[in-house]
Amino acid sequence: MTANVPGEKRLATLHLSMSDATGDSAIVEYIDGKQTIHHDRKYQVMTNSPAFDQQLALDTYWKGIGGTVMLPGTNRAADRFARASFYINAIPQGESPDITVASVFSVIRNVSVPYGLTTPEEPNISSTRWRTVADQKRMILFLRVCGDTEYVLDELQGYRFLR
């Protein structure tokens, strides 16, 4: 259920994150060909590796240390997850919708792998190809494709979502 990383001869690893306007969330991943769903509104961030249960264990560890003391800074997915988890909970809450979107994008940029960076000895690390933020209250999807200089906004009111 995956394809090659664009321009490379290796398979991409990925998780799918879903949430709704109430804040309910789910992370879907495939481990050894079997679908696993992690469902809880507290699941706000994820990276493509390691398995999500391992990401949750890392989160517990780093919460014990505290993000203002130290955060891991490499481009490894586990380190990016630790930073994302800390920063998503540290940014201002309840600000204007535009400030909220900008704050979430700042977290995503902080944990993105720079475009064009490859680490052959660590095949799970690849460049961030795009960034998205879904404003589910205003029904707007913000998309930024790496390499493009502008954001794409898509108003979601016209879409029919199935239950």
mmCIF file of C-alpha atoms in Angstrom:
data_model
loop_
_atom_site.group_PDB
_atom_site.id
_atom_site.type_symbol
_atom_site.label_atom_id
_atom_site.label_comp_id
_atom_site.label_asym_id
_atom_site.label_seq_id
_atom_site.Cartn_x
_atom_site.Cartn_y
_atom_site.Cartn_z
ATOM 1 C CA MET A 1 0.000 0.000 0.000
ATOM 2 C CA THR A 2 2.818 2.351 -0.841
ATOM 3 C CA ALA A 3 4.869 3.526 -3.760
ATOM 4 C CA ASN A 4 8.456 4.579 -4.245
ATOM 5 C CA VAL A 5 9.686 7.880 -2.886
ATOM 6 C CA PRO A 6 9.635 10.169 -5.960
ATOM 7 C CA GLY A 7 12.951 9.919 -7.791
ATOM 8 C CA GLU A 8 14.261 7.125 -5.580
ATOM 9 C CA LYS A 9 14.243 3.326 -5.604
ATOM 10 C CA ARG A 10 12.805 2.820 -2.133
ATOM 11 C CA LEU A 11 9.321 2.520 -0.752
ATOM 12 C CA ALA A 12 7.749 5.356 1.166
ATOM 13 C CA THR A 13 6.514 4.745 4.690
ATOM 14 C CA LEU A 14 3.520 6.686 5.830
ATOM 15 C CA HIS A 15 0.750 7.160 8.315
ATOM 16 C CA LEU A 16 -2.614 8.783 7.659
ATOM 17 C CA SER A 17 -3.915 11.320 10.138
ATOM 18 C CA MET A 18 -7.607 12.180 10.283
ATOM 19 C CA SER A 19 -9.571 14.543 12.481
ATOM 20 C CA ASP A 20 -12.909 16.296 12.492
ATOM 21 C CA ALA A 21 -14.247 19.692 13.517
ATOM 22 C CA THR A 22 -14.880 18.453 17.085
ATOM 23 C CA GLY A 23 -11.190 17.607 17.526
ATOM 24 C CA ASP A 24 -11.623 13.841 17.378
ATOM 25 C CA SER A 25 -8.588 12.210 15.749
ATOM 26 C CA ALA A 26 -7.352 8.934 14.336
ATOM 27 C CA ILE A 27 -3.977 7.771 13.032
ATOM 28 C CA VAL A 28 -4.024 4.915 10.507
ATOM 29 C CA GLU A 29 -0.917 2.885 9.755
ATOM 30 C CA TYR A 30 -0.074 -0.441 8.168
ATOM 31 C CA ILE A 31 2.280 -2.725 10.067
ATOM 32 C CA ASP A 32 3.308 -5.971 8.372
ATOM 33 C CA GLY A 33 0.423 -5.489 5.933
ATOM 34 C CA LYS A 34 -2.208 -5.101 8.679
ATOM 35 C CA GLN A 35 -4.134 -1.915 9.304
ATOM 36 C CA THR A 36 -3.860 -0.411 12.787
ATOM 37 C CA ILE A 37 -6.042 2.507 13.880
ATOM 38 C CA HIS A 38 -5.162 4.680 16.886
ATOM 39 C CA HIS A 39 -8.248 6.695 17.848
ATOM 40 C CA ASP A 40 -8.164 9.475 20.453
ATOM 41 C CA ARG A 41 -8.647 13.238 20.334
ATOM 42 C CA LYS A 42 -5.256 13.688 22.037
ATOM 43 C CA TYR A 43 -3.443 12.371 18.925
ATOM 44 C CA GLN A 44 -2.482 15.663 17.310
ATOM 45 C CA VAL A 45 0.855 14.916 15.626
ATOM 46 C CA MET A 46 2.585 12.006 13.923
ATOM 47 C CA THR A 47 5.514 11.229 11.671
ATOM 48 C CA ASN A 48 5.946 8.417 9.154
ATOM 49 C CA SER A 49 8.087 6.331 11.486
ATOM 50 C CA PRO A 50 8.512 4.650 13.900
ATOM 51 C CA ALA A 51 5.227 2.809 14.501
ATOM 52 C CA PHE A 52 2.741 5.105 16.231
ATOM 53 C CA ASP A 53 2.764 3.171 19.516
ATOM 54 C CA GLN A 54 6.526 3.818 19.649
ATOM 55 C CA GLN A 55 5.895 7.500 18.919
ATOM 56 C CA LEU A 56 3.550 7.597 21.924
ATOM 57 C CA ALA A 57 6.259 6.042 24.122
ATOM 58 C CA LEU A 58 8.721 8.695 22.923
ATOM 59 C CA ASP A 59 6.155 11.374 23.726
ATOM 60 C CA THR A 60 5.879 10.112 27.301
ATOM 61 C CA TYR A 61 9.676 10.169 27.653
ATOM 62 C CA TRP A 62 10.101 13.706 26.305
ATOM 63 C CA LYS A 63 7.186 15.073 28.342
ATOM 64 C CA GLY A 64 9.100 13.886 31.410
ATOM 65 C CA ILE A 65 12.132 15.926 30.364
ATOM 66 C CA GLY A 66 10.192 18.993 29.303
ATOM 67 C CA GLY A 67 10.563 20.760 25.970
ATOM 68 C CA THR A 68 11.878 23.981 27.462
ATOM 69 C CA VAL A 69 14.836 22.046 28.905
ATOM 70 C CA MET A 70 15.860 20.126 25.796
ATOM 71 C CA LEU A 71 14.386 18.786 22.580
ATOM 72 C CA PRO A 72 16.043 16.469 20.045
ATOM 73 C CA GLY A 73 17.096 18.318 16.928
ATOM 74 C CA THR A 74 17.947 15.826 14.194
ATOM 75 C CA ASN A 75 15.917 15.143 11.066
ATOM 76 C CA ARG A 76 15.099 11.613 12.282
ATOM 77 C CA ALA A 77 11.347 11.023 12.459
ATOM 78 C CA ALA A 78 11.391 10.210 16.182
ATOM 79 C CA ASP A 79 13.111 13.534 16.935
ATOM 80 C CA ARG A 80 10.747 15.438 14.658
ATOM 81 C CA PHE A 81 7.790 13.795 16.437
ATOM 82 C CA ALA A 82 9.104 14.897 19.852
ATOM 83 C CA ARG A 83 9.469 18.487 18.644
ATOM 84 C CA ALA A 84 6.052 18.514 16.965
ATOM 85 C CA SER A 85 4.348 17.150 20.067
ATOM 86 C CA PHE A 86 5.944 19.765 22.304
ATOM 87 C CA TYR A 87 5.417 22.737 19.987
ATOM 88 C CA ILE A 88 1.806 21.947 19.018
ATOM 89 C CA ASN A 89 0.914 22.132 22.710
ATOM 90 C CA ALA A 90 3.101 25.213 23.338
ATOM 91 C CA ILE A 91 1.734 27.505 20.617
ATOM 92 C CA PRO A 92 -0.993 30.004 21.579
ATOM 93 C CA GLN A 93 -4.429 28.445 21.837
ATOM 94 C CA GLY A 94 -7.662 30.272 21.036
ATOM 95 C CA GLU A 95 -6.070 32.991 18.928
ATOM 96 C CA SER A 96 -7.698 34.233 15.729
ATOM 97 C CA PRO A 97 -8.130 31.559 13.038
ATOM 98 C CA ASP A 98 -5.391 33.110 10.883
ATOM 99 C CA ILE A 99 -2.909 33.181 13.793
ATOM 100 C CA THR A 100 -3.800 29.578 14.609
ATOM 101 C CA VAL A 101 -3.132 28.455 11.023
ATOM 102 C CA ALA A 102 0.161 30.392 10.960
ATOM 103 C CA SER A 103 1.178 28.860 14.304
ATOM 104 C CA VAL A 104 0.459 25.320 13.119
ATOM 105 C CA PHE A 105 2.423 25.925 9.906
ATOM 106 C CA SER A 106 5.343 27.184 12.021
ATOM 107 C CA VAL A 107 5.342 23.876 13.922
ATOM 108 C CA ILE A 108 5.198 21.911 10.661
ATOM 109 C CA ARG A 109 8.100 23.897 9.198
ATOM 110 C CA ASN A 110 10.113 23.289 12.375
ATOM 111 C CA VAL A 111 9.797 19.521 11.962
ATOM 112 C CA SER A 112 10.005 19.283 8.162
ATOM 113 C CA VAL A 113 12.972 17.646 6.468
ATOM 114 C CA PRO A 114 14.568 20.245 4.161
ATOM 115 C CA TYR A 115 13.741 19.858 0.490
ATOM 116 C CA GLY A 116 16.360 17.854 -1.392
ATOM 117 C CA LEU A 117 17.969 16.378 1.732
ATOM 118 C CA THR A 118 18.543 12.632 1.563
ATOM 119 C CA THR A 119 20.057 10.301 4.107
ATOM 120 C CA PRO A 120 20.794 7.045 2.237
ATOM 121 C CA GLU A 121 21.738 5.119 5.384
ATOM 122 C CA GLU A 122 18.352 6.013 6.916
ATOM 123 C CA PRO A 123 15.736 5.219 4.257
ATOM 124 C CA ASN A 124 12.819 6.441 6.395
ATOM 125 C CA ILE A 125 14.136 9.997 6.148
ATOM 126 C CA SER A 126 13.126 11.894 3.048
ATOM 127 C CA SER A 127 12.360 15.476 2.154
ATOM 128 C CA THR A 128 9.036 16.948 3.128
ATOM 129 C CA ARG A 129 7.040 17.132 -0.117
ATOM 130 C CA TRP A 130 4.055 19.178 1.054
ATOM 131 C CA ARG A 131 2.513 20.710 4.154
ATOM 132 C CA THR A 132 -1.198 20.983 4.895
ATOM 133 C CA VAL A 133 -3.327 22.554 7.592
ATOM 134 C CA ALA A 134 -7.070 21.953 7.698
ATOM 135 C CA ASP A 135 -9.155 24.666 9.324
ATOM 136 C CA GLN A 136 -12.187 22.507 9.966
ATOM 137 C CA LYS A 137 -14.295 25.232 11.525
ATOM 138 C CA ARG A 138 -14.004 27.497 8.462
ATOM 139 C CA MET A 139 -13.768 24.456 6.134
ATOM 140 C CA ILE A 140 -10.548 25.602 4.450
ATOM 141 C CA LEU A 141 -7.602 23.409 3.507
ATOM 142 C CA PHE A 142 -4.247 25.205 3.275
ATOM 143 C CA LEU A 143 -1.673 23.421 1.111
ATOM 144 C CA ARG A 144 1.932 24.325 0.466
ATOM 145 C CA VAL A 145 3.826 22.164 -2.005
ATOM 146 C CA CYS A 146 7.560 22.338 -1.351
ATOM 147 C CA GLY A 147 9.232 24.177 -4.191
ATOM 148 C CA ASP A 148 6.209 26.431 -4.762
ATOM 149 C CA THR A 149 6.233 29.930 -3.343
ATOM 150 C CA GLU A 150 2.510 30.280 -2.706
ATOM 151 C CA TYR A 151 -0.109 28.551 -0.597
ATOM 152 C CA VAL A 152 -3.117 26.905 -2.182
ATOM 153 C CA LEU A 153 -6.408 27.399 -0.362
ATOM 154 C CA ASP A 154 -9.311 25.090 -1.021
ATOM 155 C CA GLU A 155 -12.670 25.860 0.488
ATOM 156 C CA LEU A 156 -14.179 22.543 1.517
ATOM 157 C CA GLN A 157 -17.847 23.580 1.740
ATOM 158 C CA GLY A 158 -18.556 22.193 -1.729
ATOM 159 C CA TYR A 159 -17.240 18.705 -0.934
ATOM 160 C CA ARG A 160 -19.489 15.875 0.162
ATOM 161 C CA PHE A 161 -17.885 13.835 2.914
ATOM 162 C CA LEU A 162 -19.286 10.376 3.520
ATOM 163 C CA ARG A 163 -19.881 9.035 7.004
#
